Amino acid sequence: MVGEYNSKRGTAKLDRTSTHGSGKGEEIMAFGPELKQFRIELSKERVLHLIFDMPGRSMNVFSNAAIEELDLFAGWLRQSDVVGVVIRSGKSSAFCAGADLAELETAYDMIMAAPPDARDRLAFDHFFRLSHGLRRLETAGKPVAVAIGGLALGGGCEFALAAHHRVIADHPQATFGLPESLVGLLPGGGGTQRLPRLIGIEAALPVLLEGARLGGQAALAAGLAHELAAPGEEVAAAERWVLSRPQAAQPWDQPTWSVADAAGVRAAIREKRNKMLAETLGHYPAPSAILDCVEQGLPQDFDTAIRTEMKIFAKLIQRREPRNMIRTLFLGRLDHERLKKKGMNPKIADAVTAVWKALGVPSECGKELSEAFARAGFRVDRPRKVEFDGHIAGAVYWHDDEPRTWGKELLRARLADAEAAAVSWRSQLDEAERRAADYVLVTQAGFPAYLGGLFAAGLS
């Protein structure tokens, strides 16, 4: 029998239609957190099921409200008398698809509106809440298992990594992934620290840097999952593990755990960093920040490491590149898909064509401008071989940074022409259409993703 916990009254309300067995109901809890993004059910064996089930949403994401509730639950769990916890999803679509990126863009605006000397602390305090809640969960002294029957991405994957035991369904949709780098971010909920500690640096970096996903046998073989269950059996398997009364501690919290050798970590990261910079030419700060997290964090104790991770995240979130990539590759993609279903405004394609023509990337141009386009990351018809020059721009884009070259001057002039063309089209497109136009400009025309397009905001 499963009892659904009523957090306002602090009692367990028995559900006699449950398929978890039968038994005699009793009042079992004196108090508990009020949860709306999660539901609580209690089995007759006193295994608590924490069910992620956001109301009114087809997919679970880590919103501000969900993060606050997780922290409340983790604080309550330590003093509870339950046997352990099984975390699962109340949605058939996925376990959790990651962060609420619309809220994240709002947070960016809030941080950048603050005085410059307050931004680091403001960003740290705002975004460390998830990491803090997950850390409280895994150190609450109760065995925690998670049952993954669908996608566990971003914050959803970090949620699963904070469990002591992971059961994944043998189904193609059941996968772990940390795709934050694809929108200019890094996993700031402990993902850069738990994943390499669990599966090693070599196996972790494709997940962290490239958005690779692991599911089924691959997750089991890597050590990311502990059990592979038939679809629909993952929850029962997770509950069996909790009932086995296992030790409720992560590997990095065991007395026998030793931190990684700093020199060895540096050596492992060096080759990856050089390869990454050769591919991105230093325009994308997220991969560098992820490698910094791994390099600096693995030789540290875990509590220090997650604070190191968040300090790096707090710097990264203040940059324009993640804002641009979230607006274009996430929000713009959603707008594009929605508009495509109801009938795309033909002005979107006309606007993109006009901007690309103003840029003149495909046209014949001199060596300096051609090389500047390629070095800035534009996709060209006949790409020049461009090697990373060893210089990473700081707070400005590469074409605005020193040294100021003739090629950069020519590129800035072309960008000014393109932005003027975009301005003439903005009034003819609504907000969603402007974001969709940027999505097309980046994904189809070849405008660099880190610049984010020209229609929604321009190169501000």
XYZ file of C-alpha atoms in Angstrom:
460
model
C 0.000 0.000 0.000
C 1.276 3.442 -0.850
C 0.463 6.378 1.360
C 0.449 9.805 -0.257
C 1.951 12.237 2.195
C -0.089 15.317 3.017
C 2.609 17.844 3.880
C 0.186 20.408 5.265
C -1.232 18.008 7.859
C 1.911 15.927 8.381
C 0.083 12.619 7.935
C 0.032 9.778 5.453
C -3.155 9.384 3.485
C -3.520 5.733 2.428
C -4.392 4.882 -1.152
C -6.061 1.484 -1.159
C -6.106 1.355 -4.973
C -2.326 1.124 -5.072
C -0.666 -1.924 -6.609
C 2.247 -1.793 -4.163
C 0.590 -4.244 -1.752
C -1.781 -4.015 1.147
C -1.485 -3.138 4.774
C -2.874 -1.235 7.657
C -2.702 2.542 7.595
C -1.141 4.594 10.353
C -0.171 8.147 11.037
C 3.551 8.169 10.391
C 5.018 11.663 10.063
C 4.857 14.599 12.408
C 5.657 17.223 9.781
C 7.149 17.694 6.357
C 7.734 20.181 3.575
C 4.914 21.478 1.453
C 5.588 20.186 -2.062
C 3.841 21.119 -5.296
C 6.433 20.198 -7.927
C 6.882 16.771 -6.333
C 4.559 14.212 -4.798
C 5.374 11.937 -1.883
C 4.130 8.373 -1.545
C 5.047 5.912 1.187
C 5.105 2.145 0.770
C 4.035 -0.178 3.584
C 7.738 -1.009 4.052
C 8.318 2.703 4.702
C 10.174 3.379 1.461
C 9.397 6.936 0.460
C 8.791 7.642 -3.233
C 9.686 11.177 -4.270
C 7.854 11.692 -7.542
C 8.888 14.593 -9.760
C 5.607 15.684 -11.320
C 5.336 19.383 -12.159
C 1.689 20.455 -12.421
C 0.563 21.724 -15.790
C 3.749 20.651 -17.565
C 4.263 17.773 -19.972
C 7.948 17.621 -19.037
C 9.721 18.057 -15.712
C 12.377 20.780 -15.561
C 14.305 22.262 -12.664
C 12.504 25.536 -12.118
C 13.223 27.828 -9.177
C 10.210 26.327 -7.410
C 11.427 22.754 -7.937
C 14.903 23.618 -6.647
C 13.464 25.178 -3.499
C 11.269 22.154 -2.857
C 14.159 19.721 -3.343
C 16.167 21.590 -0.719
C 13.215 21.534 1.673
C 12.773 17.818 1.162
C 16.467 17.063 1.650
C 16.499 18.993 4.917
C 13.426 17.132 6.139
C 14.771 13.726 5.061
C 17.674 13.740 7.499
C 15.399 13.741 10.559
C 12.747 11.414 9.101
C 12.359 7.747 10.030
C 11.788 6.378 6.518
C 13.868 3.430 5.311
C 15.053 5.227 2.221
C 13.979 7.055 -0.919
C 13.113 6.096 -4.480
C 13.135 9.046 -6.872
C 11.059 8.680 -10.008
C 9.116 10.729 -12.521
C 5.394 11.225 -12.642
C 5.614 11.967 -16.380
C 5.624 9.374 -19.123
C 7.686 11.669 -21.352
C 10.928 11.823 -19.370
C 12.517 11.881 -15.940
C 13.678 15.498 -16.178
C 14.769 17.505 -19.224
C 17.080 19.897 -17.359
C 16.826 23.512 -16.271
C 14.069 25.961 -17.045
C 16.084 28.001 -19.555
C 13.475 30.750 -19.768
C 13.970 31.359 -16.034
C 17.711 31.234 -16.589
C 17.552 34.077 -19.105
C 15.563 36.085 -16.556
C 18.268 35.358 -13.983
C 20.922 36.615 -16.409
C 19.089 39.919 -16.750
C 18.769 40.180 -12.956
C 22.475 39.524 -12.420
C 23.641 41.953 -15.103
C 21.367 44.691 -13.724
C 23.297 44.557 -10.432
C 26.473 46.596 -9.787
C 29.520 44.846 -11.326
C 31.154 44.160 -7.967
C 28.019 42.340 -6.758
C 27.453 40.079 -9.767
C 29.755 37.176 -8.843
C 28.166 36.730 -5.418
C 24.645 37.225 -6.766
C 25.181 34.596 -9.474
C 26.815 32.174 -7.031
C 24.038 32.460 -4.467
C 21.258 32.145 -7.040
C 22.605 29.111 -8.914
C 24.287 27.226 -6.062
C 20.866 26.353 -4.609
C 20.524 23.232 -6.792
C 23.990 21.978 -5.905
C 23.298 22.680 -2.236
C 20.019 20.747 -2.319
C 21.554 17.765 -4.115
C 24.424 17.678 -1.637
C 21.978 17.696 1.292
C 20.073 14.844 -0.360
C 23.074 12.562 -0.783
C 24.364 13.252 2.751
C 21.014 12.921 4.558
C 21.919 9.459 5.855
C 19.171 7.640 3.922
C 19.785 5.375 0.937
C 18.528 7.094 -2.205
C 17.826 5.237 -5.450
C 16.607 6.740 -8.693
C 14.539 4.992 -11.356
C 15.156 6.343 -14.852
C 12.531 5.398 -17.407
C 13.135 8.239 -19.879
C 15.401 11.196 -20.573
C 17.533 12.423 -17.673
C 19.250 15.492 -19.082
C 21.073 18.444 -17.571
C 19.776 19.077 -14.076
C 17.811 15.830 -14.361
C 21.042 13.913 -14.886
C 22.673 15.779 -11.992
C 19.665 14.830 -9.835
C 20.252 11.179 -10.732
C 24.002 11.455 -10.074
C 23.246 12.592 -6.524
C 21.440 9.304 -5.825
C 23.401 6.429 -4.333
C 21.957 3.887 -6.779
C 20.779 4.389 -10.360
C 18.437 1.996 -12.152
C 17.801 2.645 -15.832
C 15.178 1.057 -18.046
C 16.399 -0.909 -21.047
C 14.673 1.454 -23.450
C 16.117 3.802 -26.127
C 14.511 6.864 -24.518
C 16.106 6.190 -21.143
C 19.403 8.080 -21.303
C 21.694 10.219 -19.180
C 23.118 13.421 -20.642
C 24.638 16.788 -19.723
C 24.029 18.968 -22.800
C 24.654 22.342 -21.133
C 27.712 23.060 -23.304
C 25.456 23.043 -26.371
C 23.766 26.222 -25.107
C 26.945 27.831 -23.781
C 26.741 26.657 -20.164
C 28.253 24.069 -17.850
C 26.502 21.608 -15.499
C 26.464 23.691 -12.322
C 24.670 21.209 -10.071
C 27.756 19.124 -9.418
C 27.775 17.474 -12.846
C 31.388 18.338 -13.653
C 32.433 16.744 -10.348
C 30.224 13.674 -9.902
C 30.422 12.352 -13.451
C 34.239 12.111 -13.783
C 34.466 10.753 -10.242
C 32.043 7.993 -11.211
C 33.190 7.021 -14.709
C 36.611 8.640 -15.146
C 37.778 11.712 -17.039
C 38.077 10.064 -20.470
C 34.521 8.716 -20.408
C 33.070 11.861 -18.840
C 34.458 14.504 -21.195
C 32.410 13.555 -24.305
C 29.287 13.861 -22.151
C 30.395 17.175 -20.660
C 31.872 18.788 -23.767
C 29.902 17.328 -26.675
C 26.498 16.505 -25.200
C 26.977 12.750 -25.668
C 24.323 10.573 -24.018
C 24.624 7.239 -22.261
C 21.787 4.793 -21.864
C 21.114 1.108 -21.402
C 24.132 -1.167 -21.576
C 26.475 1.776 -22.265
C 25.474 3.478 -19.021
C 25.823 0.198 -17.151
C 29.237 -0.568 -18.654
C 30.522 2.930 -17.893
C 29.488 2.675 -14.244
C 26.926 5.447 -14.563
C 24.025 3.058 -13.947
C 24.086 0.277 -11.362
C 21.199 -1.760 -12.763
C 19.507 -2.251 -16.109
C 15.835 -3.176 -15.774
C 13.119 -4.148 -18.203
C 10.897 -1.178 -19.108
C 8.373 -0.680 -16.344
C 10.444 -2.623 -13.799
C 12.913 0.118 -12.883
C 10.888 1.454 -9.929
C 10.513 -1.990 -8.345
C 14.244 -2.610 -8.813
C 15.100 0.694 -7.148
C 12.817 -0.112 -4.208
C 14.398 -3.568 -3.786
C 17.805 -1.934 -3.490
C 16.574 0.488 -0.816
C 15.023 -2.397 1.126
C 18.359 -4.228 1.106
C 19.456 -1.629 3.703
C 22.595 -0.524 1.819
C 25.131 2.026 2.985
C 23.849 5.539 2.307
C 27.049 7.233 1.171
C 28.564 8.245 -2.116
C 31.992 6.867 -3.120
C 33.584 10.303 -2.563
C 32.208 10.389 0.980
C 33.772 7.056 1.927
C 36.827 7.078 4.230
C 38.752 5.102 1.599
C 38.206 7.691 -1.142
C 41.275 9.646 -2.231
C 41.213 12.750 -4.390
C 42.748 12.711 -7.850
C 46.382 13.574 -8.417
C 46.528 17.186 -9.626
C 49.415 16.577 -12.049
C 47.656 13.588 -13.565
C 44.429 15.524 -14.027
C 46.285 18.407 -15.676
C 47.948 16.014 -18.094
C 44.622 14.383 -18.975
C 42.976 17.759 -19.562
C 45.820 19.343 -21.560
C 45.304 17.315 -24.731
C 41.527 17.751 -24.587
C 41.879 21.498 -24.144
C 44.245 21.847 -27.109
C 41.900 19.833 -29.322
C 38.881 21.827 -28.204
C 40.564 25.182 -28.846
C 41.670 24.050 -32.309
C 38.027 23.298 -33.118
C 36.342 26.317 -31.501
C 39.169 28.855 -31.997
C 38.482 30.035 -28.461
C 35.105 31.621 -29.240
C 33.056 29.396 -26.932
C 33.838 29.892 -23.221
C 31.731 26.970 -21.945
C 34.095 24.120 -22.972
C 37.049 25.929 -21.396
C 35.037 26.523 -18.223
C 34.043 22.842 -18.069
C 37.658 21.770 -18.393
C 38.602 24.271 -15.693
C 35.982 22.717 -13.403
C 37.337 19.213 -13.934
C 40.988 20.245 -13.698
C 40.572 22.329 -10.551
C 37.828 20.315 -8.852
C 38.924 16.690 -9.051
C 42.002 17.181 -6.830
C 39.781 18.811 -4.175
C 37.460 17.310 -1.586
C 33.912 17.190 -2.879
C 32.422 20.083 -0.899
C 35.236 22.372 -2.013
C 34.953 21.093 -5.588
C 31.291 21.959 -6.035
C 31.977 25.464 -4.781
C 34.833 25.735 -7.272
C 32.447 24.581 -9.978
C 29.919 27.246 -9.010
C 32.520 30.023 -8.911
C 33.399 29.167 -12.504
C 29.708 28.927 -13.448
C 29.027 32.321 -11.860
C 31.635 33.897 -14.139
C 30.398 32.032 -17.213
C 26.744 33.001 -16.791
C 27.683 36.689 -16.957
C 29.073 36.346 -20.477
C 27.051 37.155 -23.575
C 27.741 33.846 -25.332
C 25.457 31.657 -23.170
C 22.726 34.294 -23.279
C 22.982 34.370 -27.076
C 23.006 30.590 -27.423
C 20.060 30.044 -25.077
C 18.011 32.685 -26.878
C 18.845 31.313 -30.322
C 19.446 27.571 -30.033
C 16.833 26.861 -27.357
C 14.132 29.535 -27.322
C 14.591 30.198 -31.038
C 14.343 26.494 -31.844
C 11.105 26.195 -29.871
C 9.690 29.247 -31.661
C 10.772 27.883 -35.041
C 9.158 24.499 -34.404
C 5.947 26.125 -33.187
C 5.764 28.515 -36.145
C 6.541 25.728 -38.594
C 3.517 23.774 -37.367
C 1.078 26.628 -37.804
C 2.614 28.048 -40.971
C 5.898 29.914 -41.171
C 5.806 33.599 -41.989
C 7.659 33.844 -45.359
C 9.193 37.107 -44.182
C 11.478 35.095 -41.888
C 13.276 33.490 -44.839
C 13.371 36.826 -46.678
C 14.889 38.537 -43.639
C 17.586 35.883 -43.226
C 18.470 36.086 -46.929
C 18.755 39.867 -46.732
C 21.075 39.735 -43.725
C 23.261 37.014 -45.202
C 23.524 38.972 -48.450
C 24.593 42.057 -46.501
C 27.270 40.035 -44.768
C 28.540 38.813 -48.098
C 30.122 35.671 -46.626
C 29.614 33.500 -49.722
C 30.849 36.218 -52.114
C 34.373 36.646 -53.350
C 36.378 38.703 -50.902
C 39.983 39.463 -50.214
C 42.313 37.315 -48.154
C 42.046 39.440 -45.029
C 38.248 39.416 -44.913
C 37.994 35.776 -45.929
C 40.344 34.756 -43.146
C 38.525 36.996 -40.659
C 35.207 35.327 -41.491
C 36.722 31.889 -41.032
C 38.555 32.833 -37.834
C 35.359 34.333 -36.395
C 33.584 31.016 -36.924
C 31.355 31.795 -39.912
C 30.527 28.867 -42.162
C 31.860 29.612 -45.632
C 31.523 27.762 -48.926
C 35.247 27.225 -49.328
C 36.552 27.267 -45.757
C 40.113 28.286 -45.166
C 42.212 26.241 -42.818
C 42.434 28.417 -39.723
C 44.573 27.506 -36.745
C 43.915 28.714 -33.224
C 46.133 31.736 -32.603
C 46.451 31.123 -28.863
C 44.407 34.167 -27.937
C 41.031 33.926 -26.169
C 39.001 37.127 -26.069
C 37.952 38.240 -22.623
C 34.811 40.282 -22.136
C 34.559 41.183 -25.841
C 34.151 39.196 -29.027
C 37.233 38.239 -31.043
C 36.598 40.825 -33.769
C 36.421 43.614 -31.170
C 39.529 42.517 -29.272
C 43.187 43.350 -29.633
C 45.188 43.156 -31.771
C 43.137 45.280 -34.140
C 43.817 44.048 -37.667
C 42.641 45.097 -41.106
C 40.699 41.826 -41.396
C 38.830 42.597 -38.187
C 38.056 46.112 -39.427
C 36.573 44.681 -42.617
C 34.567 42.108 -40.657
C 33.170 44.735 -38.306
C 32.072 46.791 -41.304
C 30.255 43.796 -42.802
C 28.617 43.038 -39.444
C 27.450 46.655 -39.199
C 25.886 46.363 -42.671
C 24.196 43.093 -41.689
C 22.872 44.541 -38.441
C 21.441 47.509 -40.326
C 19.680 45.062 -42.628
C 18.332 43.154 -39.618
C 17.024 46.374 -38.036
C 14.970 47.102 -41.146
C 13.236 43.729 -40.752
C 12.656 43.710 -36.980
C 9.501 45.794 -37.094
C 8.023 43.312 -39.597
C 8.540 40.333 -37.279
C 7.162 39.709 -33.797
C 9.384 38.588 -30.922
C 8.985 34.849 -31.585
C 9.613 35.346 -35.302
C 12.792 37.307 -34.587
C 14.124 34.490 -32.419
C 13.128 31.958 -35.076
C 14.939 34.034 -37.704
C 18.095 33.969 -35.576
C 17.745 30.195 -35.239
C 17.640 29.880 -39.039
C 20.520 32.331 -39.427
C 22.707 30.224 -37.125
C 21.676 26.665 -37.966
C 21.070 26.990 -41.703
C 22.953 30.033 -42.959
C 26.103 29.580 -40.882
C 26.171 32.570 -38.538
C 28.271 31.676 -35.429
C 26.155 30.419 -32.532
C 28.172 32.322 -29.933
C 27.101 35.620 -31.547
C 23.475 34.489 -31.410
C 22.085 36.168 -34.517
C 21.038 39.722 -35.303
C 17.252 39.878 -35.175
C 16.313 39.347 -31.512
C 18.907 41.637 -29.974
C 21.747 42.389 -32.347
C 25.408 42.266 -31.371
C 24.884 43.997 -28.016
